[in-house]
Amino acid sequence: MEGNSFIPYLSADFSEEEIARRANNFRHQMEGRRSLRFFSDKDVPKDVISDLIMTASSAPSGAHKQPWTFCAINNKEIKAKIRAAAEKEEYENYHGRMGQEWLKDLEKFETNHIKEFLDTAPWLIVVFKKIFDMEAGEKHKNYYVSESVGIATGVLITAIHQAGLVTLTHTPSPMNFLQEILQRPENEKAFLLLPVGHPAFGAGVPVLQRKKAEEVIVFYE
Ligand code: IYR
């Protein structure tokens, strides 16, 4: 049997103090992240978007299959098509499909079916999950696809915030229209849509409280 090739892993090797400082600094940096719904039309260079996506694509995945495609759109006509199709679905969601409890839970965000950010944000990134791979006309398995693509999307959101840009995890539902508009193959299913850009001047965010450590961590020492 042929051996696998392994290379030494070069770890950062920080002191304990440095690790504690870095962990705490990054916590505060990420606690400043907010989902933004109001975008400026100020452009973001394509190379920046490419770097953000390649950071996301460094995420771990089942059997290292990297079962994702990131479609990055700044074409105005395509963005307008996406907005029209998303608003059509969202209209149905807000007028019956979501139900009273869901609508009540969303009240504090003051959202509705109008999705202006789909036109104004300079870039839309649509994350597709590859439910299987197609190579030379042959189907190949992917594993833990939703977990893998969820992790990659988390890394993308982190990278966007770290760069000083803003985003929103938008899930127009159902999302099949994205596969059609972007002409993706049948092995790809839309997972999430993220507008990316700068905040609109004076953009606000709802007052929210995050759960405390005791509510989200259970230590077993
Ligand atoms: N997809 C709709 C509704 C919506 C659902 C949840 I859960 C949110 O956290 C926010 C919105 C929309 O984008 O408006």
GROMACS .gro file of C-alpha atoms and ligand atoms in nm:
model
  235
    1MET     CA    1   0.000   0.000   0.000
    2GLU     CA    2   0.132   0.341  -0.091
    3GLY     CA    3   0.211   0.566   0.210
    4ASN     CA    4   0.054   0.906   0.257
    5SER     CA    5   0.284   1.202   0.256
    6PHE     CA    6   0.296   1.406   0.573
    7ILE     CA    7   0.494   1.725   0.629
    8PRO     CA    8   0.577   1.889   0.964
    9TYR     CA    9   0.312   2.129   1.093
   10LEU     CA   10   0.467   2.463   1.177
   11SER     CA   11   0.277   2.585   1.483
   12ALA     CA   12   0.273   2.946   1.603
   13ASP     CA   13   0.434   2.857   1.939
   14PHE     CA   14   0.320   3.168   2.130
   15SER     CA   15   0.380   3.207   2.505
   16GLU     CA   16   0.085   3.141   2.739
   17GLU     CA   17   0.047   3.515   2.795
   18GLU     CA   18   0.049   3.584   2.425
   19ILE     CA   19  -0.217   3.313   2.367
   20ALA     CA   20  -0.440   3.462   2.639
   21ARG     CA   21  -0.395   3.812   2.499
   22ARG     CA   22  -0.469   3.703   2.143
   23ALA     CA   23  -0.776   3.498   2.244
   24ASN     CA   24  -0.919   3.791   2.440
   25ASN     CA   25  -0.839   4.049   2.170
   26PHE     CA   26  -1.004   3.839   1.902
   27ARG     CA   27  -1.308   3.781   2.123
   28HIS     CA   28  -1.357   4.156   2.149
   29GLN     CA   29  -1.292   4.205   1.780
   30MET     CA   30  -1.558   3.948   1.689
   31GLU     CA   31  -1.804   4.075   1.949
   32GLY     CA   32  -1.807   4.397   1.745
   33ARG     CA   33  -1.949   4.212   1.444
   34ARG     CA   34  -2.309   4.292   1.352
   35SER     CA   35  -2.536   4.184   1.068
   36LEU     CA   36  -2.595   4.495   0.857
   37ARG     CA   37  -2.901   4.553   0.638
   38PHE     CA   38  -2.807   4.895   0.502
   39PHE     CA   39  -2.519   4.906   0.256
   40SER     CA   40  -2.335   5.184   0.079
   41ASP     CA   41  -2.282   5.139  -0.295
   42LYS     CA   42  -1.909   5.208  -0.246
   43ASP     CA   43  -1.712   4.950  -0.441
   44VAL     CA   44  -1.491   4.680  -0.293
   45PRO     CA   45  -1.205   4.560  -0.518
   46LYS     CA   46  -1.242   4.215  -0.672
   47ASP     CA   47  -0.905   4.109  -0.521
   48VAL     CA   48  -1.041   4.178  -0.172
   49ILE     CA   49  -1.346   3.958  -0.241
   50SER     CA   50  -1.115   3.691  -0.378
   51ASP     CA   51  -0.899   3.701  -0.061
   52LEU     CA   52  -1.207   3.679   0.164
   53ILE     CA   53  -1.339   3.380  -0.028
   54MET     CA   54  -1.004   3.201  -0.029
   55THR     CA   55  -0.992   3.250   0.349
   56ALA     CA   56  -1.333   3.079   0.366
   57SER     CA   57  -1.209   2.803   0.139
   58SER     CA   58  -0.930   2.726   0.392
   59ALA     CA   59  -1.201   2.584   0.623
   60PRO     CA   60  -1.193   2.218   0.723
   61SER     CA   61  -1.430   1.989   0.530
   62GLY     CA   62  -1.534   1.624   0.525
   63ALA     CA   63  -1.249   1.421   0.370
   64HIS     CA   64  -1.105   1.755   0.255
   65LYS     CA   65  -1.350   1.763  -0.034
   66GLN     CA   66  -1.413   2.138   0.000
   67PRO     CA   67  -1.772   2.087  -0.119
   68TRP     CA   68  -1.848   2.451  -0.200
   69THR     CA   69  -1.867   2.708  -0.476
   70PHE     CA   70  -1.875   3.079  -0.396
   71CYS     CA   71  -2.044   3.289  -0.665
   72ALA     CA   72  -1.934   3.653  -0.634
   73ILE     CA   73  -2.164   3.891  -0.821
   74ASN     CA   74  -2.120   4.260  -0.885
   75ASN     CA   75  -2.299   4.266  -1.220
   76LYS     CA   76  -2.592   4.509  -1.182
   77GLU     CA   77  -2.836   4.316  -1.404
   78ILE     CA   78  -2.775   3.990  -1.220
   79LYS     CA   79  -2.810   4.163  -0.882
   80ALA     CA   80  -3.142   4.316  -0.998
   81LYS     CA   81  -3.267   3.973  -1.109
   82ILE     CA   82  -3.169   3.822  -0.772
   83ARG     CA   83  -3.344   4.105  -0.584
   84ALA     CA   84  -3.665   4.066  -0.783
   85ALA     CA   85  -3.674   3.688  -0.734
   86ALA     CA   86  -3.581   3.707  -0.363
   87GLU     CA   87  -3.847   3.973  -0.293
   88LYS     CA   88  -4.109   3.758  -0.465
   89GLU     CA   89  -4.032   3.465  -0.232
   90GLU     CA   90  -3.999   3.689   0.074
   91TYR     CA   91  -4.337   3.848   0.002
   92GLU     CA   92  -4.492   3.502   0.035
   93ASN     CA   93  -4.287   3.437   0.351
   94TYR     CA   94  -4.399   3.758   0.522
   95HIS     CA   95  -4.760   3.719   0.405
   96GLY     CA   96  -4.844   3.370   0.530
   97ARG     CA   97  -4.558   3.122   0.500
   98MET     CA   98  -4.371   3.224   0.818
   99GLY     CA   99  -4.656   3.215   1.073
  100GLN     CA  100  -4.730   3.439   1.374
  101GLU     CA  101  -4.457   3.315   1.615
  102TRP     CA  102  -4.186   3.362   1.353
  103LEU     CA  103  -4.311   3.710   1.256
  104LYS     CA  104  -4.319   3.806   1.625
  105ASP     CA  105  -3.959   3.683   1.672
  106LEU     CA  106  -3.852   3.904   1.379
  107GLU     CA  107  -4.029   4.221   1.495
  108LYS     CA  108  -3.723   4.370   1.665
  109PHE     CA  109  -3.527   4.351   1.337
  110GLU     CA  110  -3.795   4.551   1.149
  111THR     CA  111  -3.743   4.335   0.841
  112ASN     CA  112  -3.993   4.292   0.559
  113HIS     CA  113  -3.993   4.153   0.205
  114ILE     CA  114  -3.812   4.456   0.059
  115LYS     CA  115  -3.442   4.371   0.015
  116GLU     CA  116  -3.274   4.689  -0.107
  117PHE     CA  117  -2.930   4.562  -0.003
  118LEU     CA  118  -2.943   4.308  -0.288
  119ASP     CA  119  -2.907   4.603  -0.530
  120THR     CA  120  -2.695   4.845  -0.328
  121ALA     CA  121  -2.420   4.623  -0.184
  122PRO     CA  122  -2.133   4.617  -0.435
  123TRP     CA  123  -2.101   4.239  -0.407
  124LEU     CA  124  -2.333   3.948  -0.340
  125ILE     CA  125  -2.167   3.621  -0.249
  126VAL     CA  126  -2.390   3.319  -0.297
  127VAL     CA  127  -2.253   3.012  -0.123
  128PHE     CA  128  -2.344   2.684  -0.292
  129LYS     CA  129  -2.303   2.343  -0.134
  130LYS     CA  130  -2.197   2.060  -0.360
  131ILE     CA  131  -2.413   1.768  -0.258
  132PHE     CA  132  -2.187   1.549  -0.472
  133ASP     CA  133  -1.888   1.613  -0.699
  134MET     CA  134  -1.892   1.572  -1.077
  135GLU     CA  135  -1.560   1.489  -1.240
  136ALA     CA  136  -1.539   1.388  -1.605
  137GLY     CA  137  -1.908   1.294  -1.602
  138GLU     CA  138  -1.871   1.075  -1.291
  139LYS     CA  139  -2.046   1.128  -0.958
  140HIS     CA  140  -1.825   1.130  -0.645
  141LYS     CA  141  -1.938   1.143  -0.284
  142ASN     CA  142  -1.900   1.441  -0.053
  143TYR     CA  143  -1.933   1.407   0.324
  144TYR     CA  144  -2.081   1.626   0.599
  145VAL     CA  145  -2.165   1.878   0.332
  146SER     CA  146  -2.386   2.114   0.536
  147GLU     CA  147  -2.143   2.108   0.829
  148SER     CA  148  -1.847   2.181   0.598
  149VAL     CA  149  -2.020   2.463   0.410
  150GLY     CA  150  -2.153   2.607   0.737
  151ILE     CA  151  -1.799   2.620   0.878
  152ALA     CA  152  -1.664   2.780   0.558
  153THR     CA  153  -1.940   3.041   0.571
  154GLY     CA  154  -1.850   3.117   0.934
  155VAL     CA  155  -1.489   3.168   0.830
  156LEU     CA  156  -1.607   3.396   0.547
  157ILE     CA  157  -1.815   3.609   0.786
  158THR     CA  158  -1.515   3.631   1.021
  159ALA     CA  159  -1.285   3.735   0.735
  160ILE     CA  160  -1.532   4.001   0.617
  161HIS     CA  161  -1.552   4.151   0.967
  162GLN     CA  162  -1.177   4.130   1.016
  163ALA     CA  163  -1.124   4.324   0.692
  164GLY     CA  164  -1.350   4.606   0.819
  165LEU     CA  165  -1.638   4.528   0.584
  166VAL     CA  166  -1.995   4.423   0.669
  167THR     CA  167  -2.230   4.146   0.567
  168LEU     CA  168  -2.561   3.981   0.642
  169THR     CA  169  -2.656   3.613   0.632
  170HIS     CA  170  -2.956   3.628   0.403
  171THR     CA  171  -3.165   3.318   0.340
  172PRO     CA  172  -3.441   3.394   0.091
  173SER     CA  173  -3.646   3.080   0.101
  174PRO     CA  174  -3.684   2.872  -0.109
  175MET     CA  175  -3.354   2.951  -0.280
  176ASN     CA  176  -3.377   2.747  -0.603
  177PHE     CA  177  -3.402   3.070  -0.807
  178LEU     CA  178  -3.032   3.132  -0.732
  179GLN     CA  179  -2.932   2.806  -0.898
  180GLU     CA  180  -3.133   2.910  -1.205
  181ILE     CA  181  -3.020   3.274  -1.230
  182LEU     CA  182  -2.653   3.181  -1.175
  183GLN     CA  183  -2.683   2.874  -1.400
  184ARG     CA  184  -2.522   2.639  -1.148
  185PRO     CA  185  -2.504   2.267  -1.223
  186GLU     CA  186  -2.747   2.021  -1.062
  187ASN     CA  187  -2.495   1.903  -0.800
  188GLU     CA  188  -2.490   2.254  -0.645
  189LYS     CA  189  -2.760   2.382  -0.409
  190ALA     CA  190  -2.775   2.741  -0.277
  191PHE     CA  191  -2.684   2.754   0.093
  192LEU     CA  192  -2.667   3.122   0.188
  193LEU     CA  193  -2.650   3.466   0.030
  194LEU     CA  194  -2.418   3.730   0.175
  195PRO     CA  195  -2.420   4.092   0.058
  196VAL     CA  196  -2.072   4.233   0.120
  197GLY     CA  197  -1.961   4.595   0.132
  198HIS     CA  198  -1.938   4.908   0.343
  199PRO     CA  199  -2.221   5.019   0.572
  200ALA     CA  200  -2.450   5.295   0.448
  201PHE     CA  201  -2.379   5.632   0.610
  202GLY     CA  202  -2.549   5.632   0.952
  203ALA     CA  203  -2.666   5.270   0.922
  204GLY     CA  204  -2.823   5.141   1.243
  205VAL     CA  205  -2.850   4.797   1.400
  206PRO     CA  206  -3.110   4.670   1.647
  207VAL     CA  207  -3.022   4.668   2.018
  208LEU     CA  208  -2.942   4.305   2.097
  209GLN     CA  209  -2.786   4.127   2.391
  210ARG     CA  210  -2.565   3.824   2.337
  211LYS     CA  211  -2.592   3.526   2.571
  212LYS     CA  212  -2.352   3.526   2.867
  213ALA     CA  213  -2.074   3.268   2.909
  214GLU     CA  214  -2.280   3.071   3.168
  215GLU     CA  215  -2.562   3.036   2.915
  216VAL     CA  216  -2.353   2.894   2.632
  217ILE     CA  217  -2.061   2.709   2.797
  218VAL     CA  218  -2.066   2.399   3.015
  219PHE     CA  219  -1.722   2.319   3.150
  220TYR     CA  220  -1.633   1.964   3.263
  221GLU     CA  221  -1.302   1.996   3.458
  222IYR     N1  222  -3.562   3.536   0.522
  222IYR     C1  223  -3.642   3.648   0.569
  222IYR     C2  224  -3.689   3.631   0.709
  222IYR     C3  225  -3.588   3.626   0.816
  222IYR     C4  226  -3.573   3.511   0.888
  222IYR     C5  227  -3.487   3.505   0.991
  222IYR     I1  228  -3.475   3.337   1.105
  222IYR     C6  229  -3.408   3.616   1.025
  222IYR     O1  230  -3.319   3.609   1.130
  222IYR     C7  231  -3.423   3.732   0.954
  222IYR     C8  232  -3.514   3.738   0.847
  222IYR     C9  233  -3.567   3.779   0.548
  222IYR     O2  234  -3.450   3.778   0.510
  222IYR     O3  235  -3.625   3.884   0.569
   0.00000   0.00000   0.00000
